[in-house]
Every structure is written in structure tokens, then in C-alpha cells.
Amino acid sequence: MSITGIKGMNDILPGDIETWQFLEEQARKIFKAYGFSEIRVPVVEKTELFCRSIGETTDIVEKEMYTFEDKSGNSLTLRPEGTAPVMRSFIQNKLYSQDPVAKLFYTGPMFRYERPQKGRYRQFHQIGVEAIGVEDPKIDAQVLAMLAHYFEAVGIEDVALQINSLGCPECRPGYRNALLDYLKSKLDALCADCRRRYESNPLRVLDCKVPACKEATGQAPSVLQHLCGSCDDQFSAVQRHLKDLQIDFSVNDRMVRGLDYYTKTAFEMVTGSLGAQNAVAAGGRYDGLIRDLGGPALPGIGFAMGVERLVLMLGEKRVQPPRPELFLAAMGEEAAQLAFVLMSRLQRQGMQAEMDYEGKSLKSQLRRAGKFNARQVLILGENELARQVAVLRDMDGGTQEELPLADIELILLQRRDGA
Ligand code: ATP
Ligand code: MG
């Protein structure tokens, strides 16, 4: 039996890759305009980094990490997300010593041992950004505006931005207590995971996807009623800036996010079209994270988009693979040799050209040109060769013409420049 890949880890094949490349190119282009630079960090880190940042009592750390021992007995983990590694690198490389403000983005695979289903995989890919060192809520609005701009640019319309504030170490304990009070009487209705979360991480109960838990928490107190003055001001300012920038959003005071490092602004880009996997992008502020990881006390805010979910959402708008500009069909040894050299010269000049290397019948070569969906076919038969011409057939228009063989390369390239 042949060896298969790992469940929940997908190959990205030609035909799909074009859409991925498009999504990545758009991200690079747009993030650059907002002053973000790319950073590349390893896919493996010390396990401790994720336990300390994401939080010991989150789903990710409790049950989703790919953790293993290397041959020296170090505990390593395949990164489940990008923020912690980027912050680790920011601190380790002292990027703050040049400028405390850093705007970074990353792309790449993340790993979580989840139950694979549509839009949820064990290896998945994120495009993420981090804006470090700015306290002012203008940066929150900038990051959100950039996220909205990205969705607009790639043509994904069926999404809505939801924002919330999760408070800070000042006001979160008060909210936590209010929530515990409320949940006490609902414990029997909660799923086993949420009964555990009640003890360890009660805010996470609000994020549970089990319908009974959703119902039981329907009337739970709102985090927004428990914000301290400074968090409240921050949240109002973010909303004011978003209005100034004409970014549509709604406030969802039930959205808590699954990672412990978030403070104040939290947000998700949600869609109605992916079932339970309704978040296409998500993020928030993490003002204590850099200090908790041993760096300076600098605030930060960022988001990550799930590329698989973006691809699913693009649906009909997926990018088609490029069509060869020219297919060379040759009959006979001498013509085949000539076509081979001509094809190579055209390729060197950037033209996507194809031929049938095996020299089958003209009919089968033309069938192959059709399969490639080539725009034009250049036919070089013995007959044409004798008269020093080639026949150029336009596959879309169905027209064809005879061209002098001596100038064929020049003509093809000139027409291409003119097109
Ligand atoms: P969800 O609520 O769907 O589990 P999450 O809150 O765990 O998402 P984050 O950790 O914030 O997600 O990651 C940001 C984005 O990464 C998500 O909005 C989603 O698009 C994508 N993502 C997260 N986990 C997966 C996964 N297992 N497979 C595919 N994409 C994922
Ligand atoms: Mg998750």
C-alpha cells in the first residue's frame, strides 16, 4: 500500500496554489502600504513559550499542541499560532532597541491537533500581523482598517467585523467574579469542558460552541459593563476612529477569543458561509504579553487570518491557473527540433510556451494544446517547413495565418508586447 499524508494536513496542489499565491501577494502589497515588514520565525519553538503566552488552561495548550521531545530531551512544540514566536523573536533580537514601534507580518503553517472538518485542519496556514509599541487606540483602528481593506481587495464580501473589549488586569477580575456568580446556577446545563472551564478559565465558557452552553450563557453579564475607566475610554476611542475611517463593525460583547494574552480590544472577521468555522480572521490587543515573556513593557495588537478559510470563501472567485500563451505542434524530426529550440528561446524571454516532447500525431498534439487551454498554437509541419512558413492558430478566435519562419520569434514577441 502506498504511503498517505497525515489526517488533517493537506497538500496544496497546482490549480489551487494560484489562489493561495494571490492571497499572499495581496497581503504583501497591502501590508507594505501600512508600513508592515515581513518576519520569518521557525515553525518549532520551546513548548514553554506557548504555555506561558497562550495560557495553560486554553484549548490550544490543554489539548491541541503537537509537542515532542527532541533527541536531547528538550520539549519542543510545532507552533499553534504566530504571535508568541514573533514576540519571542522581537525580544530576543532586541528589535525594540532601534525603535520601540514595530509593525510586522508573517505567513506560514500552524499546527493544532483538532478534529479535522471543513475549514478546520491540523496543519493550517495563517497570514498575521503584529503592531508593537503603540498604546494609542489609533493603532487599533489602523489594524482593523487594514484587515477590512484586505478583504475588500481580495474580493471577499460576505464578512462582518465584530469587536469587543476584554478589559485589563484591573477590571477583568471583577468581570470574572460576576460571570462566576451567574454561571453557578447554570452549571448543570453546561458541557463537561465548560464545567472544567468554570473552575479554570470561566471567560472561555462564553466561547463554547455547544448549543446548550450557548443557551445557558445567553443572559450572562456583559464584559462591557465591567470595564474600568481607562478600558472604557480606549474602547470608545477605537469605535470613534473606526467611524472616522468609515469601517463597518458591530460590537459583540460575547466574543472572548481562545488565547489568554488578549487585553482590551478583541475582534473577529466572521462569515455566515462556513458553518461552525465562522471566524476567518481574529485578533486583539496583548498589552502584557511582551513583558510576561521577559521583554520590555510594550503593548501590542495583531490578528491572524486563516488562509484555508479565505480560499473556501473565495469560492467562484478563485484564481485560474495561467494559460500557456503558445503551444508548438510539430510534425517530423526536423520540425520538432526547430520547435524545441524556438520554444526554449521564447521561454527564456518569459513567454509561457509548451510542446509535446514525445512527438505524437498532429491530432494528439492539438488535443494536448486544447487541454492546456493554450491561447495560440504554432503548427510546424513538413509541408510548412519546405515552404519556410509556420501556421499560427488563434484558439479563442478560431482564425489562423501563415507567418515567415525566418521572423517567427520576433513576430511572436512583438505581438506579445503589443498585447
Ligand atoms: P476557531 O474559533 O475557528 O477555533 P480560533 O479562535 O481558534 O478559531 P485563532 O487562534 O484566533 O482562531 O486563529 C485565527 C484564524 O486562524 C481563525 O480565525 C481561523 O481562520 C484560522 N484557524 C484557526 N484554527 C484553525 C484550524 N484548525 N484550521 C484552519 N484554520 C484555522
Ligand atoms: Mg480554535
GROMACS .gro file of C-alpha atoms and ligand atoms in nm:
model
  451
    1MET     CA    1   0.000   0.000   0.000
    2SER     CA    2   0.128   0.347  -0.079
    3ILE     CA    3   0.205   0.593   0.199
    4THR     CA    4  -0.052   0.865   0.256
    5GLY     CA    5  -0.022   1.206   0.417
    6ILE     CA    6  -0.131   1.281   0.773
    7LYS     CA    7  -0.500   1.330   0.853
    8GLY     CA    8  -0.590   1.698   0.867
    9MET     CA    9  -0.271   1.802   0.683
   10ASN     CA   10  -0.334   1.894   0.323
   11ASP     CA   11  -0.134   1.925   0.005
   12ILE     CA   12  -0.185   2.248  -0.182
   13LEU     CA   13  -0.190   2.148  -0.546
   14PRO     CA   14  -0.144   2.327  -0.878
   15GLY     CA   15  -0.484   2.468  -0.964
   16ASP     CA   16  -0.534   2.572  -0.602
   17ILE     CA   17  -0.193   2.727  -0.544
   18GLU     CA   18  -0.272   3.020  -0.772
   19THR     CA   19  -0.543   3.134  -0.528
   20TRP     CA   20  -0.300   3.098  -0.236
   21GLN     CA   21  -0.037   3.300  -0.419
   22PHE     CA   22  -0.293   3.568  -0.496
   23LEU     CA   23  -0.396   3.591  -0.128
   24GLU     CA   24  -0.032   3.615  -0.021
   25GLU     CA   25   0.061   3.872  -0.284
   26GLN     CA   26  -0.231   4.094  -0.188
   27ALA     CA   27  -0.130   4.072   0.177
   28ARG     CA   28   0.229   4.173   0.098
   29LYS     CA   29   0.112   4.462  -0.116
   30ILE     CA   30  -0.144   4.598   0.130
   31PHE     CA   31   0.058   4.546   0.448
   32LYS     CA   32   0.351   4.726   0.288
   33ALA     CA   33   0.138   5.036   0.232
   34TYR     CA   34   0.060   5.040   0.605
   35GLY     CA   35   0.429   5.010   0.692
   36PHE     CA   36   0.449   4.641   0.793
   37SER     CA   37   0.763   4.433   0.723
   38GLU     CA   38   0.779   4.058   0.695
   39ILE     CA   39   0.937   3.847   0.969
   40ARG     CA   40   1.010   3.473   0.940
   41VAL     CA   41   1.041   3.265   1.253
   42PRO     CA   42   1.090   2.887   1.292
   43VAL     CA   43   0.791   2.651   1.294
   44VAL     CA   44   0.920   2.486   1.612
   45GLU     CA   45   0.972   2.657   1.949
   46LYS     CA   46   1.028   2.557   2.310
   47THR     CA   47   0.699   2.427   2.450
   48GLU     CA   48   0.728   2.669   2.740
   49LEU     CA   49   0.684   2.968   2.507
   50PHE     CA   50   0.330   2.865   2.417
   51CYS     CA   51   0.232   2.754   2.769
   52ARG     CA   52   0.334   3.090   2.909
   53SER     CA   53   0.180   3.308   2.640
   54ILE     CA   54  -0.135   3.134   2.519
   55GLY     CA   55  -0.217   3.011   2.871
   56GLU     CA   56  -0.212   2.670   3.042
   57THR     CA   57  -0.592   2.648   3.061
   58THR     CA   58  -0.674   2.721   2.698
   59ASP     CA   59  -0.791   2.456   2.449
   60ILE     CA   60  -0.475   2.504   2.247
   61VAL     CA   61  -0.235   2.429   2.533
   62GLU     CA   62  -0.455   2.171   2.704
   63LYS     CA   63  -0.525   1.950   2.406
   64GLU     CA   64  -0.421   2.080   2.067
   65MET     CA   65  -0.042   2.112   2.067
   66TYR     CA   66   0.198   1.889   1.875
   67THR     CA   67   0.457   1.851   2.147
   68PHE     CA   68   0.753   1.614   2.137
   69GLU     CA   69   1.093   1.559   2.284
   70ASP     CA   70   1.396   1.604   2.064
   71LYS     CA   71   1.693   1.371   2.092
   72SER     CA   72   1.842   1.578   2.374
   73GLY     CA   73   1.524   1.559   2.577
   74ASN     CA   74   1.407   1.918   2.516
   75SER     CA   75   1.033   1.964   2.496
   76LEU     CA   76   0.951   2.128   2.162
   77THR     CA   77   0.618   2.224   2.004
   78LEU     CA   78   0.510   2.284   1.645
   79ARG     CA   79   0.379   2.639   1.660
   80PRO     CA   80  -0.001   2.653   1.703
   81GLU     CA   81  -0.005   3.027   1.633
   82GLY     CA   82   0.230   3.306   1.528
   83THR     CA   83   0.211   3.582   1.788
   84ALA     CA   84   0.416   3.412   2.061
   85PRO     CA   85   0.707   3.319   1.827
   86VAL     CA   86   0.711   3.669   1.678
   87MET     CA   87   0.720   3.825   2.026
   88ARG     CA   88   0.994   3.582   2.130
   89SER     CA   89   1.197   3.693   1.829
   90PHE     CA   90   1.119   4.063   1.890
   91ILE     CA   91   1.254   4.030   2.245
   92GLN     CA   92   1.549   3.802   2.168
   93ASN     CA   93   1.672   4.018   1.879
   94LYS     CA   94   1.606   4.338   2.077
   95LEU     CA   95   1.419   4.487   1.785
   96TYR     CA   96   1.288   4.748   2.029
   97SER     CA   97   1.636   4.894   2.074
   98GLN     CA   98   1.622   5.052   1.728
   99ASP     CA   99   1.259   5.158   1.756
  100PRO     CA  100   1.000   5.060   2.017
  101VAL     CA  101   0.737   5.069   1.743
  102ALA     CA  102   0.749   4.763   1.517
  103LYS     CA  103   0.498   4.663   1.252
  104LEU     CA  104   0.550   4.305   1.145
  105PHE     CA  105   0.369   4.043   0.940
  106TYR     CA  106   0.420   3.671   0.889
  107THR     CA  107   0.276   3.388   0.683
  108GLY     CA  108   0.310   3.016   0.725
  109PRO     CA  109   0.182   2.686   0.862
  110MET     CA  110   0.042   2.642   1.213
  111PHE     CA  111  -0.033   2.312   1.383
  112ARG     CA  112  -0.319   2.216   1.612
  113TYR     CA  113  -0.446   1.870   1.695
  114GLU     CA  114  -0.813   1.943   1.630
  115ARG     CA  115  -1.092   1.734   1.479
  116PRO     CA  116  -1.048   1.783   1.103
  117GLN     CA  117  -1.353   1.914   0.917
  118LYS     CA  118  -1.432   2.177   0.656
  119GLY     CA  119  -1.229   2.487   0.744
  120ARG     CA  120  -1.056   2.315   1.037
  121TYR     CA  121  -0.732   2.123   0.984
  122ARG     CA  122  -0.431   2.004   1.181
  123GLN     CA  123  -0.185   2.188   0.964
  124PHE     CA  124  -0.335   2.516   0.851
  125HIS     CA  125  -0.190   2.846   0.736
  126GLN     CA  126  -0.213   3.193   0.873
  127ILE     CA  127  -0.129   3.536   0.746
  128GLY     CA  128  -0.084   3.751   1.053
  129VAL     CA  129   0.026   4.098   1.157
  130GLU     CA  130   0.155   4.248   1.481
  131ALA     CA  131   0.181   4.618   1.564
  132ILE     CA  132   0.401   4.661   1.868
  133GLY     CA  133   0.474   4.962   2.087
  134VAL     CA  134   0.170   5.185   2.038
  135GLU     CA  135  -0.077   5.242   2.318
  136ASP     CA  136  -0.294   5.490   2.131
  137PRO     CA  137  -0.624   5.343   2.005
  138LYS     CA  138  -0.546   5.487   1.662
  139ILE     CA  139  -0.331   5.179   1.603
  140ASP     CA  140  -0.627   4.952   1.685
  141ALA     CA  141  -0.829   5.133   1.422
  142GLN     CA  142  -0.540   5.119   1.173
  143VAL     CA  143  -0.500   4.745   1.213
  144LEU     CA  144  -0.875   4.693   1.175
  145ALA     CA  145  -0.889   4.923   0.873
  146MET     CA  146  -0.608   4.725   0.714
  147LEU     CA  147  -0.795   4.399   0.778
  148ALA     CA  148  -1.111   4.541   0.622
  149HIS     CA  149  -0.909   4.677   0.330
  150TYR     CA  150  -0.757   4.332   0.272
  151PHE     CA  151  -1.095   4.162   0.249
  152GLU     CA  152  -1.216   4.427   0.009
  153ALA     CA  153  -0.906   4.393  -0.207
  154VAL     CA  154  -0.928   4.014  -0.241
  155GLY     CA  155  -1.300   4.033  -0.315
  156ILE     CA  156  -1.442   3.858  -0.008
  157GLU     CA  157  -1.767   4.033   0.071
  158ASP     CA  158  -1.967   3.804   0.296
  159VAL     CA  159  -1.785   3.904   0.617
  160ALA     CA  160  -1.856   4.129   0.911
  161LEU     CA  161  -1.621   4.280   1.165
  162GLN     CA  162  -1.714   4.226   1.529
  163ILE     CA  163  -1.529   4.397   1.810
  164ASN     CA  164  -1.527   4.372   2.186
  165SER     CA  165  -1.315   4.476   2.481
  166LEU     CA  166  -1.182   4.214   2.721
  167GLY     CA  167  -1.067   4.464   2.983
  168CYS     CA  168  -0.731   4.463   3.155
  169PRO     CA  169  -0.580   4.310   3.471
  170GLU     CA  170  -0.752   4.593   3.661
  171CYS     CA  171  -1.108   4.521   3.560
  172ARG     CA  172  -1.106   4.161   3.434
  173PRO     CA  173  -1.115   4.004   3.787
  174GLY     CA  174  -1.435   4.196   3.866
  175TYR     CA  175  -1.597   4.068   3.549
  176ARG     CA  176  -1.471   3.718   3.614
  177ASN     CA  177  -1.643   3.720   3.953
  178ALA     CA  178  -1.968   3.850   3.806
  179LEU     CA  179  -1.954   3.575   3.545
  180LEU     CA  180  -1.880   3.306   3.805
  181ASP     CA  181  -2.181   3.425   4.007
  182TYR     CA  182  -2.402   3.398   3.703
  183LEU     CA  183  -2.267   3.060   3.591
  184LYS     CA  184  -2.301   2.899   3.935
  185SER     CA  185  -2.672   2.834   3.885
  186LYS     CA  186  -2.622   2.710   3.528
  187LEU     CA  187  -2.353   2.451   3.594
  188ASP     CA  188  -2.580   2.152   3.529
  189ALA     CA  189  -2.665   2.281   3.184
  190LEU     CA  190  -2.301   2.320   3.077
  191CYS     CA  191  -2.092   2.064   2.887
  192ALA     CA  192  -1.814   1.880   3.070
  193ASP     CA  193  -1.548   2.107   2.919
  194CYS     CA  194  -1.730   2.418   3.037
  195ARG     CA  195  -1.776   2.278   3.388
  196ARG     CA  196  -1.400   2.247   3.394
  197ARG     CA  197  -1.360   2.596   3.244
  198TYR     CA  198  -1.584   2.728   3.521
  199GLU     CA  199  -1.305   2.644   3.761
  200SER     CA  200  -1.003   2.730   3.549
  201ASN     CA  201  -1.097   2.991   3.288
  202PRO     CA  202  -1.464   3.098   3.310
  203LEU     CA  203  -1.448   3.353   3.026
  204ARG     CA  204  -1.385   3.063   2.789
  205VAL     CA  205  -1.738   2.934   2.862
  206LEU     CA  206  -1.870   3.223   2.651
  207ASP     CA  207  -1.671   3.093   2.354
  208CYS     CA  208  -1.807   2.735   2.372
  209LYS     CA  209  -1.972   2.614   2.052
  210VAL     CA  210  -2.202   2.355   2.223
  211PRO     CA  211  -2.562   2.480   2.175
  212ALA     CA  212  -2.664   2.403   2.537
  213CYS     CA  213  -2.375   2.617   2.665
  214LYS     CA  214  -2.464   2.897   2.428
  215GLU     CA  215  -2.818   2.892   2.560
  216ALA     CA  216  -2.716   2.872   2.926
  217THR     CA  217  -2.490   3.175   2.889
  218GLY     CA  218  -2.745   3.377   2.689
  219GLN     CA  219  -2.816   3.617   2.975
  220ALA     CA  220  -2.463   3.625   3.116
  221PRO     CA  221  -2.337   3.965   3.233
  222SER     CA  222  -2.158   4.170   2.969
  223VAL     CA  223  -1.786   4.234   2.992
  224LEU     CA  224  -1.854   4.585   2.865
  225GLN     CA  225  -2.049   4.667   3.183
  226HIS     CA  226  -1.741   4.587   3.389
  227LEU     CA  227  -1.466   4.782   3.209
  228CYS     CA  228  -1.258   5.022   3.413
  229GLY     CA  229  -1.246   5.389   3.309
  230SER     CA  230  -0.933   5.356   3.101
  231CYS     CA  231  -1.051   5.044   2.913
  232ASP     CA  232  -1.387   5.208   2.855
  233ASP     CA  233  -1.222   5.519   2.710
  234GLN     CA  234  -0.996   5.307   2.494
  235PHE     CA  235  -1.290   5.111   2.355
  236SER     CA  236  -1.490   5.428   2.281
  237ALA     CA  237  -1.192   5.581   2.104
  238VAL     CA  238  -1.143   5.270   1.888
  239GLN     CA  239  -1.506   5.291   1.780
  240ARG     CA  240  -1.481   5.663   1.710
  241HIS     CA  241  -1.173   5.613   1.493
  242LEU     CA  242  -1.339   5.327   1.305
  243LYS     CA  243  -1.634   5.553   1.228
  244ASP     CA  244  -1.398   5.825   1.108
  245LEU     CA  245  -1.235   5.572   0.876
  246GLN     CA  246  -1.580   5.450   0.763
  247ILE     CA  247  -1.512   5.091   0.866
  248ASP     CA  248  -1.832   4.894   0.931
  249PHE     CA  249  -1.837   4.697   1.256
  250SER     CA  250  -2.065   4.576   1.529
  251VAL     CA  251  -1.999   4.524   1.898
  252ASN     CA  252  -2.026   4.163   2.019
  253ASP     CA  253  -1.980   4.152   2.396
  254ARG     CA  254  -1.985   3.770   2.391
  255MET     CA  255  -1.668   3.733   2.189
  256VAL     CA  256  -1.382   3.635   2.420
  257ARG     CA  257  -1.118   3.469   2.196
  258GLY     CA  258  -0.934   3.150   2.284
  259LEU     CA  259  -0.597   3.281   2.398
  260ASP     CA  260  -0.526   3.424   2.742
  261TYR     CA  261  -0.289   3.702   2.638
  262TYR     CA  262  -0.560   3.928   2.497
  263THR     CA  263  -0.647   4.253   2.675
  264LYS     CA  264  -0.880   4.537   2.577
  265THR     CA  265  -0.970   4.532   2.205
  266ALA     CA  266  -1.057   4.189   2.065
  267PHE     CA  267  -1.209   4.129   1.724
  268GLU     CA  268  -1.314   3.874   1.465
  269MET     CA  269  -1.399   3.887   1.099
  270VAL     CA  270  -1.695   3.649   1.079
  271THR     CA  271  -1.888   3.495   0.793
  272GLY     CA  272  -2.218   3.317   0.758
  273SER     CA  273  -2.091   3.088   0.485
  274LEU     CA  274  -1.853   2.847   0.661
  275GLY     CA  275  -2.084   2.683   0.915
  276ALA     CA  276  -1.934   2.647   1.262
  277GLN     CA  277  -1.596   2.767   1.132
  278ASN     CA  278  -1.730   3.121   1.114
  279ALA     CA  279  -1.417   3.320   1.202
  280VAL     CA  280  -1.196   3.394   0.903
  281ALA     CA  281  -0.965   3.629   1.091
  282ALA     CA  282  -0.925   3.711   1.455
  283GLY     CA  283  -0.706   3.906   1.690
  284GLY     CA  284  -0.675   4.168   1.957
  285ARG     CA  285  -0.453   4.363   2.190
  286TYR     CA  286  -0.197   4.188   2.409
  287ASP     CA  287  -0.056   4.465   2.626
  288GLY     CA  288   0.103   4.240   2.889
  289LEU     CA  289   0.246   3.968   2.666
  290ILE     CA  290   0.588   4.112   2.579
  291ARG     CA  291   0.662   4.186   2.945
  292ASP     CA  292   0.534   3.841   3.052
  293LEU     CA  293   0.778   3.685   2.805
  294GLY     CA  294   1.069   3.872   2.960
  295GLY     CA  295   1.077   4.174   2.728
  296PRO     CA  296   1.011   4.543   2.788
  297ALA     CA  297   0.661   4.657   2.889
  298LEU     CA  298   0.541   4.736   2.538
  299PRO     CA  299   0.182   4.699   2.420
  300GLY     CA  300   0.085   4.518   2.102
  301ILE     CA  301  -0.208   4.439   1.879
  302GLY     CA  302  -0.243   4.194   1.593
  303PHE     CA  303  -0.455   3.950   1.401
  304ALA     CA  304  -0.425   3.628   1.207
  305MET     CA  305  -0.629   3.520   0.905
  306GLY     CA  306  -0.683   3.154   0.823
  307VAL     CA  307  -0.577   3.109   0.461
  308GLU     CA  308  -0.773   2.784   0.409
  309ARG     CA  309  -1.088   2.966   0.515
  310LEU     CA  310  -1.010   3.259   0.286
  311VAL     CA  311  -0.968   3.016  -0.003
  312LEU     CA  312  -1.300   2.848   0.080
  313MET     CA  313  -1.470   3.187   0.092
  314LEU     CA  314  -1.334   3.294  -0.243
  315GLY     CA  315  -1.539   3.013  -0.398
  316GLU     CA  316  -1.620   3.106  -0.756
  317LYS     CA  317  -1.369   3.389  -0.750
  318ARG     CA  318  -1.075   3.152  -0.717
  319VAL     CA  319  -0.780   3.237  -0.937
  320GLN     CA  320  -0.748   3.025  -1.252
  321PRO     CA  321  -0.411   2.870  -1.340
  322PRO     CA  322  -0.228   3.069  -1.610
  323ARG     CA  323  -0.296   2.968  -1.974
  324PRO     CA  324   0.007   2.891  -2.192
  325GLU     CA  325   0.050   3.170  -2.443
  326LEU     CA  326   0.171   2.935  -2.710
  327PHE     CA  327   0.166   2.563  -2.785
  328LEU     CA  328   0.409   2.445  -3.052
  329ALA     CA  329   0.287   2.150  -3.258
  330ALA     CA  330   0.550   1.996  -3.487
  331MET     CA  331   0.545   1.710  -3.736
  332GLY     CA  332   0.862   1.524  -3.827
  333GLU     CA  333   1.209   1.516  -3.678
  334GLU     CA  334   1.344   1.838  -3.826
  335ALA     CA  335   1.034   2.046  -3.741
  336ALA     CA  336   1.030   1.905  -3.387
  337GLN     CA  337   1.391   2.011  -3.336
  338LEU     CA  338   1.320   2.358  -3.468
  339ALA     CA  339   1.009   2.391  -3.248
  340PHE     CA  340   1.205   2.272  -2.945
  341VAL     CA  341   1.472   2.540  -2.990
  342LEU     CA  342   1.214   2.810  -3.062
  343MET     CA  343   1.013   2.712  -2.751
  344SER     CA  344   1.323   2.733  -2.532
  345ARG     CA  345   1.414   3.078  -2.670
  346LEU     CA  346   1.060   3.205  -2.607
  347GLN     CA  347   1.061   3.065  -2.254
  348ARG     CA  348   1.388   3.243  -2.181
  349GLN     CA  349   1.212   3.564  -2.273
  350GLY     CA  350   0.930   3.494  -2.028
  351MET     CA  351   0.668   3.355  -2.262
  352GLN     CA  352   0.476   3.058  -2.124
  353ALA     CA  353   0.523   2.810  -2.409
  354GLU     CA  354   0.455   2.435  -2.425
  355MET     CA  355   0.503   2.149  -2.668
  356ASP     CA  356   0.459   1.777  -2.681
  357TYR     CA  357   0.805   1.640  -2.615
  358GLU     CA  358   0.721   1.293  -2.744
  359GLY     CA  359   0.623   1.398  -3.095
  360LYS     CA  360   0.286   1.227  -3.128
  361SER     CA  361   0.040   1.273  -3.415
  362LEU     CA  362  -0.074   1.626  -3.500
  363LYS     CA  363  -0.421   1.538  -3.379
  364SER     CA  364  -0.296   1.430  -3.039
  365GLN     CA  365  -0.069   1.735  -3.013
  366LEU     CA  366  -0.365   1.964  -3.083
  367ARG     CA  367  -0.569   1.776  -2.824
  368ARG     CA  368  -0.295   1.847  -2.574
  369ALA     CA  369  -0.293   2.217  -2.670
  370GLY     CA  370  -0.668   2.218  -2.601
  371LYS     CA  371  -0.616   2.051  -2.266
  372PHE     CA  372  -0.361   2.316  -2.169
  373ASN     CA  373  -0.610   2.578  -2.291
  374ALA     CA  374  -0.329   2.746  -2.486
  375ARG     CA  375  -0.413   3.082  -2.639
  376GLN     CA  376  -0.234   3.012  -2.967
  377VAL     CA  377  -0.091   2.710  -3.144
  378LEU     CA  378   0.202   2.729  -3.383
  379ILE     CA  379   0.188   2.445  -3.634
  380LEU     CA  380   0.511   2.337  -3.796
  381GLY     CA  381   0.461   2.051  -4.041
  382GLU     CA  382   0.696   1.909  -4.305
  383ASN     CA  383   0.493   2.088  -4.566
  384GLU     CA  384   0.527   2.424  -4.386
  385LEU     CA  385   0.895   2.368  -4.329
  386ALA     CA  386   0.952   2.312  -4.700
  387ARG     CA  387   0.790   2.649  -4.770
  388GLN     CA  388   0.973   2.817  -4.474
  389VAL     CA  389   0.646   2.918  -4.303
  390ALA     CA  390   0.456   2.828  -3.987
  391VAL     CA  391   0.083   2.840  -3.921
  392LEU     CA  392  -0.031   3.037  -3.617
  393ARG     CA  393  -0.379   2.946  -3.496
  394ASP     CA  394  -0.566   3.168  -3.251
  395MET     CA  395  -0.752   2.923  -3.030
  396ASP     CA  396  -1.007   3.172  -2.898
  397GLY     CA  397  -1.093   3.340  -3.229
  398GLY     CA  398  -1.050   3.025  -3.440
  399THR     CA  399  -0.858   3.223  -3.707
  400GLN     CA  400  -0.520   3.121  -3.849
  401GLU     CA  401  -0.246   3.275  -4.061
  402GLU     CA  402   0.081   3.183  -4.223
  403LEU     CA  403   0.394   3.356  -4.098
  404PRO     CA  404   0.751   3.351  -4.236
  405LEU     CA  405   0.965   3.111  -4.038
  406ALA     CA  406   1.270   3.339  -4.052
  407ASP     CA  407   1.098   3.610  -3.843
  408ILE     CA  408   0.875   3.393  -3.629
  409GLU     CA  409   1.041   3.457  -3.295
  410LEU     CA  410   1.043   3.833  -3.349
  411ILE     CA  411   0.680   3.840  -3.462
  412LEU     CA  412   0.560   3.636  -3.164
  413LEU     CA  413   0.746   3.854  -2.917
  414GLN     CA  414   0.638   4.179  -3.080
  415ARG     CA  415   0.274   4.077  -3.073
  416ARG     CA  416   0.308   3.981  -2.713
  417ASP     CA  417   0.446   4.323  -2.623
  418GLY     CA  418   0.166   4.486  -2.815
  419ALA     CA  419  -0.100   4.275  -2.640
  420ATP     P1  420  -1.195   2.888   1.586
  420ATP     O1  421  -1.286   2.965   1.675
  420ATP     O2  422  -1.249   2.865   1.449
  420ATP     O3  423  -1.140   2.764   1.651
  420ATP     P2  424  -0.964   3.027   1.678
  420ATP     O4  425  -1.027   3.127   1.768
  420ATP     O5  426  -0.905   2.905   1.736
  420ATP     O6  427  -1.070   2.985   1.564
  420ATP     P3  428  -0.729   3.182   1.618
  420ATP     O7  429  -0.644   3.103   1.706
  420ATP     O8  430  -0.763   3.318   1.659
  420ATP     O9  431  -0.861   3.100   1.584
  420ATP    O10  432  -0.668   3.186   1.472
  420ATP     C1  433  -0.703   3.286   1.376
  420ATP     C2  434  -0.761   3.225   1.250
  420ATP    O11  435  -0.691   3.109   1.212
  420ATP     C3  436  -0.904   3.178   1.266
  420ATP    O12  437  -0.992   3.285   1.251
  420ATP     C4  438  -0.916   3.079   1.152
  420ATP    O13  439  -0.940   3.145   1.029
  420ATP     C5  440  -0.778   3.019   1.146
  420ATP     N1  441  -0.776   2.887   1.215
  420ATP     C6  442  -0.765   2.863   1.347
  420ATP     N2  443  -0.762   2.729   1.371
  420ATP     C7  444  -0.771   2.669   1.250
  420ATP     C8  445  -0.771   2.533   1.206
  420ATP     N3  446  -0.759   2.431   1.291
  420ATP     N4  447  -0.782   2.508   1.073
  420ATP     C9  448  -0.792   2.609   0.985
  420ATP     N5  449  -0.792   2.739   1.019
  420ATP    C10  450  -0.781   2.769   1.150
  421MG      MG  451  -0.981   2.716   1.777
   0.00000   0.00000   0.00000
